[in-house]
PDB file of C-alpha atoms in Angstrom:
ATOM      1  CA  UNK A   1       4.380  22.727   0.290  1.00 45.00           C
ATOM      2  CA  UNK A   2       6.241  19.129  -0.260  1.00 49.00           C
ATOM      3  CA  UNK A   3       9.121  17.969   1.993  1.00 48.00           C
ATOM      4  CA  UNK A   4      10.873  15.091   0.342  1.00 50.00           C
ATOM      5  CA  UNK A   5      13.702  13.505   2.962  1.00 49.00           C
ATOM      6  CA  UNK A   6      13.446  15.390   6.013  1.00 47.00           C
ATOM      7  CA  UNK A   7      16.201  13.216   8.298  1.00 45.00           C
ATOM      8  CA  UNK A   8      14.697  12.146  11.448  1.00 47.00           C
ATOM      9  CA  UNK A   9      15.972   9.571  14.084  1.00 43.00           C
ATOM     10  CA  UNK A  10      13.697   6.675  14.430  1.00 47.00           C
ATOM     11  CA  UNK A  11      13.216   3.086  14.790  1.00 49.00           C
ATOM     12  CA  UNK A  12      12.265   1.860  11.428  1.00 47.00           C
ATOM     13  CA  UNK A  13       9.642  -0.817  10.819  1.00 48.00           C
ATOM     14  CA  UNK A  14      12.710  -3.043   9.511  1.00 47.00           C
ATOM     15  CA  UNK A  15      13.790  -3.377  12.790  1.00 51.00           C
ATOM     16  CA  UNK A  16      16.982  -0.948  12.113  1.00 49.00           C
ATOM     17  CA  UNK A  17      17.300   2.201  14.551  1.00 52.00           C
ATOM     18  CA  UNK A  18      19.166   4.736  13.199  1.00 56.00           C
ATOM     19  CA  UNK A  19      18.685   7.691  10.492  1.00 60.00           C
ATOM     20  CA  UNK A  20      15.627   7.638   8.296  1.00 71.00           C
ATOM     21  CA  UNK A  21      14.517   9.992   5.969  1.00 82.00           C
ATOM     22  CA  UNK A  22      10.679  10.673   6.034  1.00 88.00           C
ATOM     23  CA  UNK A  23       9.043  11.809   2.261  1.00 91.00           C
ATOM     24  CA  UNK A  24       6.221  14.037   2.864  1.00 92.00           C
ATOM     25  CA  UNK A  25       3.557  14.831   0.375  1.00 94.00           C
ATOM     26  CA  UNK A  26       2.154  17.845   1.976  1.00 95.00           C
ATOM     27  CA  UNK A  27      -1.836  18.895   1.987  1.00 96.00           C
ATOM     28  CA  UNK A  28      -2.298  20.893  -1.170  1.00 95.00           C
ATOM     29  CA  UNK A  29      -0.026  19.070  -3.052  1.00 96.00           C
ATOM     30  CA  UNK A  30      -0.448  16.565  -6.284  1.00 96.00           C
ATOM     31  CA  UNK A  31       1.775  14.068  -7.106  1.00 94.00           C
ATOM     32  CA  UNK A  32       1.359  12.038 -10.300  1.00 95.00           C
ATOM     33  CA  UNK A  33       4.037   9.415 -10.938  1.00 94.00           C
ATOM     34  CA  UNK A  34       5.953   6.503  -9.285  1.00 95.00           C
ATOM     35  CA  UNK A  35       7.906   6.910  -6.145  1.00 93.00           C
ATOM     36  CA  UNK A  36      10.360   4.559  -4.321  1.00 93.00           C
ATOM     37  CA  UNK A  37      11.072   5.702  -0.249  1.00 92.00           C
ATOM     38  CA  UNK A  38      13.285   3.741   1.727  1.00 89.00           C
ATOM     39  CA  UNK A  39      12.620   6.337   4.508  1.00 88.00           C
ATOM     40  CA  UNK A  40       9.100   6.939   5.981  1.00 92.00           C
ATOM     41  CA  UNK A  41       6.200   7.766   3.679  1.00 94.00           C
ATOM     42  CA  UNK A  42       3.616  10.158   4.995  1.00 96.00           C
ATOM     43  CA  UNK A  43       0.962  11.476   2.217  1.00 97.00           C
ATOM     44  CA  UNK A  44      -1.624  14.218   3.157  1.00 97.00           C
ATOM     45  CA  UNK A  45      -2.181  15.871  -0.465  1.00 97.00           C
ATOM     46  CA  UNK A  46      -3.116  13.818  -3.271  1.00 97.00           C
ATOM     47  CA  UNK A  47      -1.015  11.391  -5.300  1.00 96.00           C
ATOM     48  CA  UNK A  48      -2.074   9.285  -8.392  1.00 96.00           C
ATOM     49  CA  UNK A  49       0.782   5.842  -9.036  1.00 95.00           C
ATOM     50  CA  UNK A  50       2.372   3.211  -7.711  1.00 95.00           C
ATOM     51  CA  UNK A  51       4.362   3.456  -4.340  1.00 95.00           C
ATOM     52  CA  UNK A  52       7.115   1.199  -2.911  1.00 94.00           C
ATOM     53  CA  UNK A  53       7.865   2.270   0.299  1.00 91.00           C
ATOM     54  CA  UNK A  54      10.630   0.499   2.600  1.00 87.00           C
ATOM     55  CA  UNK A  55       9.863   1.181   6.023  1.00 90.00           C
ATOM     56  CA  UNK A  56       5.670   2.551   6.812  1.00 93.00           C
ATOM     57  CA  UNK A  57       3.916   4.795   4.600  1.00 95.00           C
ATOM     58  CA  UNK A  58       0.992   6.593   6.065  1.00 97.00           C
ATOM     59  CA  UNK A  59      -2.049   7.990   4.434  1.00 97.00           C
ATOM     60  CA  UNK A  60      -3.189  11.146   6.422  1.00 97.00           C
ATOM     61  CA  UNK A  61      -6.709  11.920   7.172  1.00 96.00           C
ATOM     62  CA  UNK A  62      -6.701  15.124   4.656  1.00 97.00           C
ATOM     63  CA  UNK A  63      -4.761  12.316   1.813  1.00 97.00           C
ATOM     64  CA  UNK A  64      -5.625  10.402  -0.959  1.00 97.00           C
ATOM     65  CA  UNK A  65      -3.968   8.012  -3.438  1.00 97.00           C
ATOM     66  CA  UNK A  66      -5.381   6.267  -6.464  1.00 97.00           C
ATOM     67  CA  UNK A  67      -2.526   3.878  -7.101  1.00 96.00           C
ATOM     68  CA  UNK A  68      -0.644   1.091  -6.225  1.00 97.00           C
ATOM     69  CA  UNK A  69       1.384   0.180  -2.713  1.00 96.00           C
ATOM     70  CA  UNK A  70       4.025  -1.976  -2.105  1.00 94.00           C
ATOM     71  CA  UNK A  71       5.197  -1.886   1.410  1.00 92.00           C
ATOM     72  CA  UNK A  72       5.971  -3.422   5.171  1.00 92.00           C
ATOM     73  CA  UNK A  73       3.715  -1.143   7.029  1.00 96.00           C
ATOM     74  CA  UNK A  74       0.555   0.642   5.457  1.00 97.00           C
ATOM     75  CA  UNK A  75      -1.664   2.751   7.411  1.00 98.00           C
ATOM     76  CA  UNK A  76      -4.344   4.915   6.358  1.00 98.00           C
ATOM     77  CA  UNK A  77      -6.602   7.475   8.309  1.00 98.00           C
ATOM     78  CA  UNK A  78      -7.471   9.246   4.836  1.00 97.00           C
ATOM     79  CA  UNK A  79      -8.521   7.119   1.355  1.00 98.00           C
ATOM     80  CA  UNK A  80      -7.223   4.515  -0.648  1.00 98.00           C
ATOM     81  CA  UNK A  81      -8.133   3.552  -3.956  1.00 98.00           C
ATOM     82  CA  UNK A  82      -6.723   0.820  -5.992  1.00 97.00           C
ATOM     83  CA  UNK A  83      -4.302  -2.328  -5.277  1.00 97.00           C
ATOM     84  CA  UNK A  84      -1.855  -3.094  -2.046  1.00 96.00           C
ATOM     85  CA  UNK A  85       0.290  -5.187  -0.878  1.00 95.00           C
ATOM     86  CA  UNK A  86       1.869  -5.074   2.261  1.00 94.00           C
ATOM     87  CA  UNK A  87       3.249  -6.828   5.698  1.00 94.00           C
ATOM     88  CA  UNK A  88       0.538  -5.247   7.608  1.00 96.00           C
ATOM     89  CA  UNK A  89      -2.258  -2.888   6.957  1.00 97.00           C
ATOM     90  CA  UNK A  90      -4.001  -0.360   9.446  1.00 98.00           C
ATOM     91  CA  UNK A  91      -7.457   1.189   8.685  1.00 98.00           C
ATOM     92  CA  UNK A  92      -7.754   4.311  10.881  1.00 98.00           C
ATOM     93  CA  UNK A  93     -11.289   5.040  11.673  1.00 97.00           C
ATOM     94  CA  UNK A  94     -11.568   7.956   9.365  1.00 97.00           C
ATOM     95  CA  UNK A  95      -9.636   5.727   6.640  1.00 97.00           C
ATOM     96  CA  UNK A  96     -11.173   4.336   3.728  1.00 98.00           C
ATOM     97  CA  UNK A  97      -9.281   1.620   1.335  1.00 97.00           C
ATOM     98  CA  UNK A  98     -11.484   0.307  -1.107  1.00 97.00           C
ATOM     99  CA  UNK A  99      -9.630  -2.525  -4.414  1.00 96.00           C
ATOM    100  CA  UNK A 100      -7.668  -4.766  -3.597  1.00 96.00           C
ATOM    101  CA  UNK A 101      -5.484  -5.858  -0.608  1.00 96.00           C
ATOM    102  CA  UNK A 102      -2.678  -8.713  -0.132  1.00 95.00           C
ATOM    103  CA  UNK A 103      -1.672  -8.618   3.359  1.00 94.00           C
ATOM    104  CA  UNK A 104      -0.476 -10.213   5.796  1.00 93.00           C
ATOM    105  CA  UNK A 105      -2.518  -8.838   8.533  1.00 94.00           C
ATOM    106  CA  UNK A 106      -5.286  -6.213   8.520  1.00 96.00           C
ATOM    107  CA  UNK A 107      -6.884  -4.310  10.876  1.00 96.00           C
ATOM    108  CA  UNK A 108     -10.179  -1.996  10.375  1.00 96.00           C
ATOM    109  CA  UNK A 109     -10.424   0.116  13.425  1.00 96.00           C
ATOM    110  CA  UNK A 110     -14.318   0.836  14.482  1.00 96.00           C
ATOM    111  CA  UNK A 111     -15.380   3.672  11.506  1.00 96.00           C
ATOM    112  CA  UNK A 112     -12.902   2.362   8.986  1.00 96.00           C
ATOM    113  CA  UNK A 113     -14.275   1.214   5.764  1.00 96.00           C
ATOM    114  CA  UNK A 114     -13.207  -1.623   3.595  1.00 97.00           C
ATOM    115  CA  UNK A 115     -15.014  -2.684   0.574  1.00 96.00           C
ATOM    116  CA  UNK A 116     -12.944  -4.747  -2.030  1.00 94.00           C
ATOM    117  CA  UNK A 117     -11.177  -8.496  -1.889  1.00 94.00           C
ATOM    118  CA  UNK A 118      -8.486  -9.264   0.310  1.00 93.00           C
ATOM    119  CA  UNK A 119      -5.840 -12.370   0.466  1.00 90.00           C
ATOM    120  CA  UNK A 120      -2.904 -13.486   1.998  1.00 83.00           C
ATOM    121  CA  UNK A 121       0.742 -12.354   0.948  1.00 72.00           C
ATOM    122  CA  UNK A 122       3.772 -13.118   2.126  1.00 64.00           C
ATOM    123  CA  UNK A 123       6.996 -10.524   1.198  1.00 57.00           C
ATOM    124  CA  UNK A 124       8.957 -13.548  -0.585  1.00 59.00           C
ATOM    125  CA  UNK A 125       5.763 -13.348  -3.054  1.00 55.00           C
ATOM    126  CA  UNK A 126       6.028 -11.297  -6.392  1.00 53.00           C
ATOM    127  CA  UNK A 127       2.657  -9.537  -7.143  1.00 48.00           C
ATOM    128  CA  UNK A 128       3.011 -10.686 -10.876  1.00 48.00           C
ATOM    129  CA  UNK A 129       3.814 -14.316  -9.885  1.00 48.00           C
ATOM    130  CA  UNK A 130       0.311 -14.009  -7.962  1.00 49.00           C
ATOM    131  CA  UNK A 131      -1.227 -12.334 -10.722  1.00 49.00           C
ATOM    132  CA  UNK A 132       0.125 -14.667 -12.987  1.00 44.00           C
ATOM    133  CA  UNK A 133      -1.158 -18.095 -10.808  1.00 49.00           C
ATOM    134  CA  UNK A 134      -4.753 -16.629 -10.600  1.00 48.00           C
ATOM    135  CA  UNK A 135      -4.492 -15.970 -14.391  1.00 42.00           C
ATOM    136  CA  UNK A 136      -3.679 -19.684 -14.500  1.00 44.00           C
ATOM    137  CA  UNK A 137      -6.125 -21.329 -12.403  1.00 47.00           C
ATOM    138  CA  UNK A 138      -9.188 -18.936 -14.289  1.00 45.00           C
ATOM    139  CA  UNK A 139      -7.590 -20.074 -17.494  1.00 44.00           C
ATOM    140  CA  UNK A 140      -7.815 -24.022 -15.977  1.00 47.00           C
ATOM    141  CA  UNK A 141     -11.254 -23.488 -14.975  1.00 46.00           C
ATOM    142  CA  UNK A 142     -12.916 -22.873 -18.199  1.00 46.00           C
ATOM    143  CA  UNK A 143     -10.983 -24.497 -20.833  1.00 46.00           C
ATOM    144  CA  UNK A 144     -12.806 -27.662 -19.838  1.00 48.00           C
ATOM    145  CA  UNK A 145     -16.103 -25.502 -20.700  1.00 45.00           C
ATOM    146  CA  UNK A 146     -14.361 -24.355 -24.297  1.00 46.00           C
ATOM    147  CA  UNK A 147     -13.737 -28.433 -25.356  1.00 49.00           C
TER     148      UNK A 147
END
């Protein structure tokens, strides 16, 4: 079963305390497609897309994504495949992220895995400016090899 906005009074990762809702993809559950949360995120079931998530999203230890994540807060005691970027990131020790990560910070707890590239990224950054720049300076590399 899937609970999408179950209210719930917390401090949000914004800094705002008040009303949030929190989106639950519940164990057993697929979910193919986009999603935007301004609420928490929690996923325990399995979910293929992209993800922009306002306040923290959490991958549970029985979840899995193959997809992309845009967020403050990203934590993830299940797996990750694919591209994120993100304030912070969390690697519980039963987590497993392996693509690509632009973060600000990252911690790996002791049994966490990580296997991919990671770089800095700052919120005010757009991912397709960055892709865009790295596009660039490939693209400046090897024309002088073409001539």
């Amino acid at each position: 079963m899937a609970i999408f906005n179950k209210i719930t009074t917390t401090p949000s990762v914004t800094g705002v305390t008040g009303v949030t809702a929190v989106t639950i993809i519940a164990n057993g559950n697929r979910f193919v497609g986009d999603i935007e949360v301004t609420g928490q995120l929690q996923v325990d079931g399995l979910m293929e897309g992209s993800i922009r998530a306002e306040d923290a999203m959490t991958i549970g230890s029985q979840g899995s994504i193959n997809g992309r994540i845009r967020g403050h807060l990203v934590q993830v005691a299940g797996h990750f495949e694919g591209e994120i970027w993100c304030d912070d990131l969390v690697i519980f020790p039963t987590g497993e992220v392996s693509g690509q990560v632009h973060c600000r910070q990252m911690v790996v707890e002791n049994g966490g895995s990580f296997i991919g590239q990671r770089d800095q990224w700052s919120p005010e950054s757009d991912d397709s400016d960055a892709d865009a720049q790295q596009s660039s300076a490939l693209l400046a590399t090897i024309e002088p090899l073409l001539e």
